[in-house]
Every structure is written in C-alpha cells, then in structure tokens.
Amino acid sequence: MSMPMYPQLPNVIWSESTDRNRSHGSSTSDKEKSEVIMSGHVNLQRLEQKKLMEYLEQSFLTLKWLKRVASVRADGAVQFEIPDEIKSQTLDLGTTVAISGATEDEDFDTTNIPDFPPLQIVMLIVGTRGDVQPFVAIGKRLQEYGHRVRLATHSNFKEFVKASGLEFYPLGDMVKNKGFLPSEPSEIHMQRSQIKEIVFSLYPACKYPDPDTNVPFEVDAIIANPPAYGHTHVAEALKVPIHIFFTMPWTPTSEFPHPLSRVRQPVANRLSYQIVDSLIWMGMRDIINEFRKKKLALRPVTYLSGSHSSPHDLPYGYIWSPHLVPKPKDWGPHIDVVGFCYLDLASNYVPPDSLVEWLENGKKPIYIGFGSLPVQDPDGMTEIIVKALEITEQRGIINKGWGGLGNLAKSKDFVYLLDNCPHDWLFLQCAAVVHHGGAGTTAAGLKAACPTTVVPFFGDQPFWGSQVHARGVGPPPIPVDEFSLKKLVSAIHFMLKPTVKVCASELAKAMADEDGLKVQWMPFISISLAGKPCLSLLNHPPPPTSLSDVVSAVPENDDDPC
C-alpha cells in the first residue's frame, strides 16, 4: 500500500547520515550503514552499538508494517485496516493505559500547596481561529488570577489576541494543508517548511521580550496544544512545567479511534493513535532533532525512546463537554475532560438593524455556514441550500464566510446573507444549525440547544459529527463531498423532529452547569511546581504497548519491500 505523504520514508530514519552523504553526492547502502556503525566511526561502545542496531531493525520493520496497513486520504486523514491474518487479541489492549496505568480518577490534594507569586505563562497554540479562541478565554481567566499571560500563535490572530487584553507573540504561519498530514507529495515541502518555522519560533516565544513593547519575558510555565510539536522539548530545555490542552482527543483510548484516522475495526481504536503519531513523527523527526540540537542544546530523540513528543505522564486537559464525550475509562488521573471554554463575544455585539428586523418577522431560522473553509463550488452549494430551505419551508441564515456562499441570482425573503457574527449570539436566534463541525462551532451550537448537522471537510470534524449523531442531537454527518439536496433536506427534517429538539435542550441544560474555565483545573501550575507529574523531564520509559507488539505479529510479505 502506498504512502503518498512521505514517499521515501526509510530515509527519514537516516536523515542525519543521508544529509551528510548527499552533500558529497553519494548514497549509503544498508551494508555501509552497518559497517559505519560496527567499525566505531560514530564512536559507540559495544552496548550502544547493539542498542542502535536493534533500533534500526525495529524502525525498518515498523516502516514496512505501516506501508502495509496505512495510507493518507485526500482529506489528510489516515486510513488503515489491520490484516485479517493478525489475531484480534494482538490488538485488544483492553483498559491498559499507556500513559499511567491507572483507570480511576484521583483527586489532587491542593490544601498544602504553597502560594506562588504571579507567574509568566506562555501559551503555544497552533491552528485555526477555533483552536485559538478557547485559549484566549483561558488566558483571560489566568490574568484574573494575577498571572502574566502571553499567547503565542499565528500573526493573523494578533489583533484578536491583543483586543482580548492578552500579550501576543508571533509563531510561524498557519499550516494550510487540509489536515495534519500532507495528502499529496506536492504538499510535503510546503508543510515541512511551515512546521519548521513554527517549531523554531517556540523558544523565542518563551524567552524573548515583547516584540511591540520590548518588555522582558522569562517563562515560568507553558500551556500548549499538540500541533505546536516542539512544546515539550522547549519545556525540557527550560526546565519549566507544561500542561497540554486540546479540543480533540490525542491520548490513546480503546473507546474511539484517533480523530485523524478512519478505522473500520473497533479493536484497532487504540492502535490508531500510535499509527497517526508514528506517521507524524516520521515526517518531522529531523526537524525536531535539529531544533533540539541547534536551538535547545539537547540530545536527539527517537520514536522508540518514548520521548519524541511528550512524557507519558504529561497532564492533559481536553476542552469539550463530558456530557457530549465522557472521559474514557482507560485514561489516567492526570487526564481531564474540563468542559468547553467559552469566550464571551455576544455581550459586546451589536447586530445590524436589518438582521434584527428579519429575525423578528418570522420563525426561527436554520443557520448554514462553513466559516473560513474553502468550498469547491460555492454557487452550486448555495443553490442546494436555498432549494432545501424552500422544500422544507424553512427560513435560513447563510454565512458567506471565506467560501463564497450566498451568490444569489435573485434575493429570497426567506434567506438572510450574513458576514461574520458571534456564534454565541447568533445561535440563540436559530432553530437548528448546519456547519463544518469544528469543535468551537459545535460547542456554540449545542450550548444554544440547537439540533446540529455536521458537514465535515477534514481533520477532527468527522469525529464531532459522529459524536453529535451518537448523542441524538443531529443526523449522521454529511461529508462535504457527499453534500446533496436530498441529504440536506433529510437532515433538516431530522433536526426538526420534536424528540431531537428535546435531546438538544437536555444536553444544553447539562452543559449549562459546566465551566471549562473553572478554578478546579487552574492549580495545575502549583501542582506542577510542587512536584506533581513533571512536565519538563523526558526521562520516561516507553509506553507499555508499542507498535512493535503489533508489528511482530504481521507476517512477512516479500513482495512488498520496505
């Protein structure tokens, strides 16, 4: 099976050696690699030689196995199937926890934690507006507690961050591919360049003065999301605590697959996290190790060392409602589902008079919009939306967004075309919502008790569409490539069922008592500084269940050379 995103994966393992050889116009054979190692040219002792050879053997075996079971789809998701010849018990990891081995929550006793002075906290956040917005809310709350907060993210969010009262520091440009993994060979160079720029900007974000005021900054603690990639390595170098927060699952569980994977066999749910993790690591190993050596003065790391991305007891907080997706039973006590973190934008919003008048002159409308996502045929999609509203006798608000929706040949009195508007205000005016399924938009719709149809484009959006349907508050998701008049009409009828509205109202009521910004998780900094699971030290053993456990069960296939 081909792997279009990294066509020469074996060379990734040998990036350091091949880089040196390429500079002299030569290549390195497997035999030459072995001779170089065993002859001592890399100054290794016998024990280290043995370990390195074992690592190389396992690495190439892993690559061969991945080529058999995994491929990257056009939407950037990983599609994989486990061969039939592998017995299911090989993959049935049960409730084993690769993170800590614990399956029950335990309460941290914070009564004896000493008071700490105000801290300088940096948040290293990579992603879209929907990824950044929850961290603006978190940063504002931390400021209320007296801490100094710097939000380091992409330059196009500078005004948004500063308008919220937080300090801003620029990271590299936002990765513009359709998912976390490049799906076309042509995307590889561009995405690697963008990732390298982001990774190498993380250290300055933690140490350099404010670029506008020149006020010095010396980080005391780090908050980050996983796509920052180099966050734990910076924490290791600076010896500061770090806490990860994210809007989608990133910790292995047997209850559902990795949101960036498409898995048909539930028994492979947990393994999907390691598949995605290994593919990402193979594509950026050289970038991370260059960053560690040149910028941080740290030794290189390997995938099999178990420390390439984050320590196995690193504290995580997941930003979604436990009433929508409960915390999996196989997640340890240092992993929390904290609830959605809402940023209040409605309080200061003044809607245009034309919108207020239109809303007052009829029944609650259905919202349809896909934010900043590109639409292949905006005119065709607009035609489908308008026709579906007409067939179902509903009024609709079409968010024009960046996709170019809403080009009507003739205006319709049952359609209102809208530019940007805060979802926390708008969705309260709507009977139901149709959107792309970003975590933030999904949260806003459910909080407003709106039945929801998700039209996923890529990434974690199919995951949220599936969760919405499983909770009974929306129809099955409609992938954007399958968007049609028939399916949209069916989805609207589904959302308008009284039973679905009851489910949406009950979920909204349960979520109303949640506060992802509550004080409960705020002691993470004090806990970390007081010696709880530590954050900057990467000397941890590899997880109990590794890819090698499964790779060893894959029969050899001599017709598919690595």
mmCIF file of C-alpha atoms in Angstrom, residues 202-472:
data_model
loop_
_atom_site.group_PDB
_atom_site.id
_atom_site.type_symbol
_atom_site.label_atom_id
_atom_site.label_comp_id
_atom_site.label_asym_id
_atom_site.label_seq_id
_atom_site.Cartn_x
_atom_site.Cartn_y
_atom_site.Cartn_z
ATOM 1 C CA LEU A 202 8.674 28.342 20.104
ATOM 2 C CA TYR A 203 11.863 29.069 22.033
ATOM 3 C CA PRO A 204 11.786 32.840 21.305
ATOM 4 C CA ALA A 205 8.119 32.829 22.337
ATOM 5 C CA CYS A 206 9.219 31.620 25.772
ATOM 6 C CA LYS A 207 12.269 33.839 26.221
ATOM 7 C CA TYR A 208 12.293 36.941 24.052
ATOM 8 C CA PRO A 209 10.938 40.392 25.023
ATOM 9 C CA ASP A 210 7.555 41.576 23.834
ATOM 10 C CA PRO A 211 8.026 42.474 20.138
ATOM 11 C CA ASP A 212 5.893 45.624 20.468
ATOM 12 C CA THR A 213 6.859 46.997 23.892
ATOM 13 C CA ASN A 214 10.254 45.324 24.380
ATOM 14 C CA VAL A 215 9.211 44.360 27.932
ATOM 15 C CA PRO A 216 11.346 41.358 29.019
ATOM 16 C CA PHE A 217 9.698 37.945 29.319
ATOM 17 C CA GLU A 218 11.014 34.829 31.074
ATOM 18 C CA VAL A 219 8.569 31.931 31.056
ATOM 19 C CA ASP A 220 7.637 30.175 34.314
ATOM 20 C CA ALA A 221 5.082 27.725 32.879
ATOM 21 C CA ILE A 222 3.845 26.611 29.467
ATOM 22 C CA ILE A 223 0.388 25.783 28.166
ATOM 23 C CA ALA A 224 0.311 24.279 24.675
ATOM 24 C CA ASN A 225 -1.708 22.263 22.199
ATOM 25 C CA PRO A 226 -0.220 19.195 20.475
ATOM 26 C CA PRO A 227 0.208 20.708 16.976
ATOM 27 C CA ALA A 228 2.882 23.013 18.400
ATOM 28 C CA TYR A 229 5.033 19.837 18.224
ATOM 29 C CA GLY A 230 8.151 21.316 19.856
ATOM 30 C CA HIS A 231 6.437 22.401 23.080
ATOM 31 C CA THR A 232 7.658 19.597 25.348
ATOM 32 C CA HIS A 233 11.195 19.945 24.051
ATOM 33 C CA VAL A 234 11.243 23.629 24.995
ATOM 34 C CA ALA A 235 9.879 22.747 28.440
ATOM 35 C CA GLU A 236 12.646 20.188 28.840
ATOM 36 C CA ALA A 237 15.337 22.696 27.892
ATOM 37 C CA LEU A 238 13.983 25.471 30.110
ATOM 38 C CA LYS A 239 13.035 23.095 32.954
ATOM 39 C CA VAL A 240 9.577 24.604 33.342
ATOM 40 C CA PRO A 241 6.202 22.871 33.840
ATOM 41 C CA ILE A 242 3.924 22.320 30.877
ATOM 42 C CA HIS A 243 0.249 21.411 30.609
ATOM 43 C CA ILE A 244 -1.372 20.334 27.343
ATOM 44 C CA PHE A 245 -4.897 21.358 26.379
ATOM 45 C CA PHE A 246 -6.644 20.398 23.165
ATOM 46 C CA THR A 247 -10.046 20.461 21.502
ATOM 47 C CA MET A 248 -9.865 16.888 20.190
ATOM 48 C CA PRO A 249 -8.645 13.544 21.563
ATOM 49 C CA TRP A 250 -4.899 12.983 21.380
ATOM 50 C CA THR A 251 -4.467 10.382 24.142
ATOM 51 C CA PRO A 252 -4.805 6.684 23.196
ATOM 52 C CA THR A 253 -8.063 5.025 24.175
ATOM 53 C CA SER A 254 -9.904 1.881 23.176
ATOM 54 C CA GLU A 255 -13.264 3.687 23.220
ATOM 55 C CA PHE A 256 -12.904 5.595 19.935
ATOM 56 C CA PRO A 257 -10.233 5.981 17.234
ATOM 57 C CA HIS A 258 -7.928 8.913 16.691
ATOM 58 C CA PRO A 259 -9.959 11.721 15.080
ATOM 59 C CA LEU A 260 -7.422 11.928 12.242
ATOM 60 C CA SER A 261 -7.852 8.249 11.383
ATOM 61 C CA ARG A 262 -10.576 6.326 9.622
ATOM 62 C CA VAL A 263 -10.802 2.942 11.325
ATOM 63 C CA ARG A 264 -13.311 0.247 10.443
ATOM 64 C CA GLN A 265 -12.362 -2.218 13.172
ATOM 65 C CA PRO A 266 -13.152 -1.045 16.726
ATOM 66 C CA VAL A 267 -10.489 -3.388 18.056
ATOM 67 C CA ALA A 268 -7.921 -1.108 16.417
ATOM 68 C CA ASN A 269 -9.154 2.090 18.086
ATOM 69 C CA ARG A 270 -6.268 2.396 20.495
ATOM 70 C CA LEU A 271 -3.676 1.455 17.906
ATOM 71 C CA SER A 272 -4.893 4.269 15.635
ATOM 72 C CA TYR A 273 -3.308 6.827 17.962
ATOM 73 C CA GLN A 274 0.087 5.187 17.611
ATOM 74 C CA ILE A 275 -0.321 4.944 13.835
ATOM 75 C CA VAL A 276 -1.045 8.667 13.480
ATOM 76 C CA ASP A 277 1.662 9.561 15.979
ATOM 77 C CA SER A 278 4.286 7.483 14.189
ATOM 78 C CA LEU A 279 3.414 8.921 10.770
ATOM 79 C CA ILE A 280 3.661 12.476 12.070
ATOM 80 C CA TRP A 281 6.959 11.680 13.797
ATOM 81 C CA MET A 282 8.478 10.106 10.682
ATOM 82 C CA GLY A 283 7.739 13.233 8.703
ATOM 83 C CA MET A 284 9.280 15.665 11.171
ATOM 84 C CA ARG A 285 11.892 13.722 13.136
ATOM 85 C CA ASP A 286 14.757 15.593 11.504
ATOM 86 C CA ILE A 287 13.108 18.966 12.209
ATOM 87 C CA ILE A 288 12.596 18.180 15.896
ATOM 88 C CA ASN A 289 16.112 16.858 16.375
ATOM 89 C CA GLU A 290 17.626 19.809 14.533
ATOM 90 C CA PHE A 291 15.628 22.065 16.848
ATOM 91 C CA ARG A 292 16.801 20.154 19.910
ATOM 92 C CA LYS A 293 20.460 20.231 18.896
ATOM 93 C CA LYS A 294 20.809 23.684 17.355
ATOM 94 C CA LYS A 295 18.325 25.729 19.350
ATOM 95 C CA LEU A 296 17.960 23.919 22.671
ATOM 96 C CA ALA A 297 21.360 22.194 23.038
ATOM 97 C CA LEU A 298 19.643 18.873 23.796
ATOM 98 C CA ARG A 299 20.466 15.388 22.584
ATOM 99 C CA PRO A 300 18.404 13.916 19.712
ATOM 100 C CA VAL A 301 15.483 11.637 20.474
ATOM 101 C CA THR A 302 13.960 8.678 18.649
ATOM 102 C CA TYR A 303 10.418 7.424 18.260
ATOM 103 C CA LEU A 304 11.148 4.197 20.091
ATOM 104 C CA SER A 305 12.659 6.064 23.021
ATOM 105 C CA GLY A 306 9.148 7.055 24.049
ATOM 106 C CA SER A 307 10.143 10.700 24.469
ATOM 107 C CA HIS A 308 9.844 12.082 20.960
ATOM 108 C CA SER A 309 6.635 14.013 21.552
ATOM 109 C CA SER A 310 5.717 14.142 25.230
ATOM 110 C CA PRO A 311 6.323 12.361 28.546
ATOM 111 C CA HIS A 312 3.841 9.602 29.265
ATOM 112 C CA ASP A 313 2.609 11.234 32.468
ATOM 113 C CA LEU A 314 2.196 14.683 30.948
ATOM 114 C CA PRO A 315 -1.020 16.318 32.231
ATOM 115 C CA TYR A 316 -3.707 16.851 29.602
ATOM 116 C CA GLY A 317 -6.944 18.813 29.675
ATOM 117 C CA TYR A 318 -9.465 18.185 26.922
ATOM 118 C CA ILE A 319 -11.710 21.088 26.013
ATOM 119 C CA TRP A 320 -15.105 19.543 25.392
ATOM 120 C CA SER A 321 -18.177 18.703 27.413
ATOM 121 C CA PRO A 322 -18.089 15.408 29.330
ATOM 122 C CA HIS A 323 -21.823 15.254 28.640
ATOM 123 C CA LEU A 324 -21.029 15.078 24.916
ATOM 124 C CA VAL A 325 -17.975 12.795 25.102
ATOM 125 C CA PRO A 326 -17.362 11.376 28.598
ATOM 126 C CA LYS A 327 -13.812 10.804 29.760
ATOM 127 C CA PRO A 328 -12.746 7.316 28.591
ATOM 128 C CA LYS A 329 -12.370 4.757 31.341
ATOM 129 C CA ASP A 330 -8.817 3.955 30.267
ATOM 130 C CA TRP A 331 -7.486 7.492 30.748
ATOM 131 C CA GLY A 332 -5.445 8.090 33.876
ATOM 132 C CA PRO A 333 -5.944 10.638 36.680
ATOM 133 C CA HIS A 334 -3.742 13.293 35.096
ATOM 134 C CA ILE A 335 -6.043 13.497 32.061
ATOM 135 C CA ASP A 336 -9.202 15.570 32.426
ATOM 136 C CA VAL A 337 -12.171 16.483 30.259
ATOM 137 C CA VAL A 338 -12.589 20.017 31.550
ATOM 138 C CA GLY A 339 -15.587 21.189 29.521
ATOM 139 C CA PHE A 340 -15.856 23.730 26.741
ATOM 140 C CA CYS A 341 -14.066 27.039 27.318
ATOM 141 C CA TYR A 342 -16.348 29.772 26.036
ATOM 142 C CA LEU A 343 -15.213 33.264 25.139
ATOM 143 C CA ASP A 344 -17.999 35.793 25.630
ATOM 144 C CA LEU A 345 -18.306 37.710 22.367
ATOM 145 C CA ALA A 346 -22.063 38.255 22.479
ATOM 146 C CA SER A 347 -22.039 40.864 25.247
ATOM 147 C CA ASN A 348 -20.368 43.498 23.093
ATOM 148 C CA TYR A 349 -22.015 42.558 19.803
ATOM 149 C CA VAL A 350 -24.477 44.947 18.188
ATOM 150 C CA PRO A 351 -26.332 43.202 15.351
ATOM 151 C CA PRO A 352 -27.238 45.183 12.234
ATOM 152 C CA ASP A 353 -30.771 46.542 12.168
ATOM 153 C CA SER A 354 -31.559 44.572 9.022
ATOM 154 C CA LEU A 355 -30.763 41.289 10.777
ATOM 155 C CA VAL A 356 -32.830 42.158 13.840
ATOM 156 C CA GLU A 357 -35.778 43.130 11.667
ATOM 157 C CA TRP A 358 -35.508 39.961 9.570
ATOM 158 C CA LEU A 359 -35.367 37.756 12.673
ATOM 159 C CA GLU A 360 -38.439 39.427 14.154
ATOM 160 C CA ASN A 361 -40.503 38.920 11.014
ATOM 161 C CA GLY A 362 -40.697 35.134 11.013
ATOM 162 C CA LYS A 363 -39.975 31.846 12.751
ATOM 163 C CA LYS A 364 -36.520 30.930 13.957
ATOM 164 C CA PRO A 365 -34.212 30.201 11.013
ATOM 165 C CA ILE A 366 -31.720 27.455 10.282
ATOM 166 C CA TYR A 367 -28.103 28.580 10.204
ATOM 167 C CA ILE A 368 -25.861 27.243 7.422
ATOM 168 C CA GLY A 369 -22.205 28.213 7.267
ATOM 169 C CA PHE A 370 -18.720 26.767 6.983
ATOM 170 C CA GLY A 371 -16.582 29.588 8.320
ATOM 171 C CA SER A 372 -13.227 30.079 6.639
ATOM 172 C CA LEU A 373 -13.201 26.713 4.868
ATOM 173 C CA PRO A 374 -12.908 26.763 1.072
ATOM 174 C CA VAL A 375 -15.881 25.459 -0.890
ATOM 175 C CA GLN A 376 -15.171 23.867 -4.272
ATOM 176 C CA ASP A 377 -18.437 25.014 -5.879
ATOM 177 C CA PRO A 378 -19.911 27.829 -3.767
ATOM 178 C CA ASP A 379 -22.634 28.692 -6.273
ATOM 179 C CA GLY A 380 -23.740 25.070 -6.549
ATOM 180 C CA MET A 381 -23.758 24.645 -2.775
ATOM 181 C CA THR A 382 -25.727 27.874 -2.346
ATOM 182 C CA GLU A 383 -28.300 26.624 -4.835
ATOM 183 C CA ILE A 384 -28.676 23.367 -2.881
ATOM 184 C CA ILE A 385 -29.068 25.244 0.418
ATOM 185 C CA VAL A 386 -31.713 27.616 -0.911
ATOM 186 C CA LYS A 387 -33.657 24.810 -2.594
ATOM 187 C CA ALA A 388 -33.569 22.698 0.592
ATOM 188 C CA LEU A 389 -34.914 25.602 2.648
ATOM 189 C CA GLU A 390 -37.662 26.096 0.090
ATOM 190 C CA ILE A 391 -38.653 22.409 0.087
ATOM 191 C CA THR A 392 -38.728 22.206 3.900
ATOM 192 C CA GLU A 393 -40.466 25.601 4.185
ATOM 193 C CA GLN A 394 -37.790 26.957 6.499
ATOM 194 C CA ARG A 395 -36.066 30.285 6.764
ATOM 195 C CA GLY A 396 -32.292 30.279 6.663
ATOM 196 C CA ILE A 397 -29.248 32.373 7.501
ATOM 197 C CA ILE A 398 -26.351 31.686 5.148
ATOM 198 C CA ASN A 399 -22.956 32.695 6.460
ATOM 199 C CA LYS A 400 -20.993 33.756 3.391
ATOM 200 C CA GLY A 401 -17.664 33.105 5.127
ATOM 201 C CA TRP A 402 -14.495 32.752 3.083
ATOM 202 C CA GLY A 403 -16.011 30.053 0.903
ATOM 203 C CA GLY A 404 -18.041 32.465 -1.201
ATOM 204 C CA LEU A 405 -21.516 31.169 -0.338
ATOM 205 C CA GLY A 406 -24.583 33.300 -0.923
ATOM 206 C CA ASN A 407 -24.257 34.475 -4.522
ATOM 207 C CA LEU A 408 -27.953 34.525 -5.318
ATOM 208 C CA ALA A 409 -29.186 35.371 -8.789
ATOM 209 C CA LYS A 410 -32.309 36.730 -7.123
ATOM 210 C CA SER A 411 -32.805 37.607 -3.454
ATOM 211 C CA LYS A 412 -35.152 35.449 -1.388
ATOM 212 C CA ASP A 413 -37.165 36.789 1.526
ATOM 213 C CA PHE A 414 -36.646 33.526 3.453
ATOM 214 C CA VAL A 415 -32.838 33.787 3.175
ATOM 215 C CA TYR A 416 -30.585 36.231 5.010
ATOM 216 C CA LEU A 417 -26.967 36.538 3.891
ATOM 217 C CA LEU A 418 -24.588 37.182 6.758
ATOM 218 C CA ASP A 419 -20.958 38.108 7.213
ATOM 219 C CA ASN A 420 -19.137 37.464 10.492
ATOM 220 C CA CYS A 421 -21.271 37.272 13.625
ATOM 221 C CA PRO A 422 -20.514 35.829 17.090
ATOM 222 C CA HIS A 423 -21.930 32.324 17.296
ATOM 223 C CA ASP A 424 -22.786 32.704 20.978
ATOM 224 C CA TRP A 425 -25.247 35.450 19.991
ATOM 225 C CA LEU A 426 -26.437 34.156 16.632
ATOM 226 C CA PHE A 427 -27.186 30.532 17.501
ATOM 227 C CA LEU A 428 -29.581 31.588 20.253
ATOM 228 C CA GLN A 429 -31.728 33.053 17.476
ATOM 229 C CA CYS A 430 -31.738 29.823 15.427
ATOM 230 C CA ALA A 431 -33.875 26.678 15.380
ATOM 231 C CA ALA A 432 -31.016 24.467 14.144
ATOM 232 C CA VAL A 433 -27.521 24.768 12.694
ATOM 233 C CA VAL A 434 -25.591 23.238 9.799
ATOM 234 C CA HIS A 435 -21.825 23.711 9.888
ATOM 235 C CA HIS A 436 -18.417 22.109 9.288
ATOM 236 C CA GLY A 437 -18.075 20.548 12.733
ATOM 237 C CA GLY A 438 -15.202 22.476 14.233
ATOM 238 C CA ALA A 439 -15.023 21.917 17.989
ATOM 239 C CA GLY A 440 -15.777 25.549 18.839
ATOM 240 C CA THR A 441 -18.708 25.875 16.444
ATOM 241 C CA THR A 442 -20.092 22.549 17.636
ATOM 242 C CA ALA A 443 -19.854 23.738 21.238
ATOM 243 C CA ALA A 444 -21.653 27.001 20.482
ATOM 244 C CA GLY A 445 -24.497 25.234 18.696
ATOM 245 C CA LEU A 446 -25.028 22.655 21.424
ATOM 246 C CA LYS A 447 -24.843 25.269 24.170
ATOM 247 C CA ALA A 448 -27.645 27.134 22.376
ATOM 248 C CA ALA A 449 -29.749 23.917 22.311
ATOM 249 C CA CYS A 450 -29.609 23.762 18.526
ATOM 250 C CA PRO A 451 -30.023 20.434 16.751
ATOM 251 C CA THR A 452 -26.919 20.146 14.603
ATOM 252 C CA THR A 453 -25.934 18.786 11.207
ATOM 253 C CA VAL A 454 -22.198 18.483 10.640
ATOM 254 C CA VAL A 455 -20.779 18.694 7.113
ATOM 255 C CA PRO A 456 -17.160 17.711 7.769
ATOM 256 C CA PHE A 457 -14.371 18.830 5.471
ATOM 257 C CA PHE A 458 -11.325 17.261 7.163
ATOM 258 C CA GLY A 459 -9.435 16.703 10.403
ATOM 259 C CA ASP A 460 -11.434 16.098 13.575
ATOM 260 C CA GLN A 461 -14.710 17.303 12.028
ATOM 261 C CA PRO A 462 -15.990 13.789 11.175
ATOM 262 C CA PHE A 463 -15.348 12.818 14.797
ATOM 263 C CA TRP A 464 -17.527 15.630 16.129
ATOM 264 C CA GLY A 465 -20.200 14.856 13.552
ATOM 265 C CA SER A 466 -20.296 11.272 14.771
ATOM 266 C CA GLN A 467 -20.475 12.352 18.420
ATOM 267 C CA VAL A 468 -23.354 14.749 17.692
ATOM 268 C CA HIS A 469 -25.282 11.953 15.997
ATOM 269 C CA ALA A 470 -24.477 9.444 18.757
ATOM 270 C CA ARG A 471 -25.866 11.882 21.330
ATOM 271 C CA GLY A 472 -29.135 12.103 19.388
#
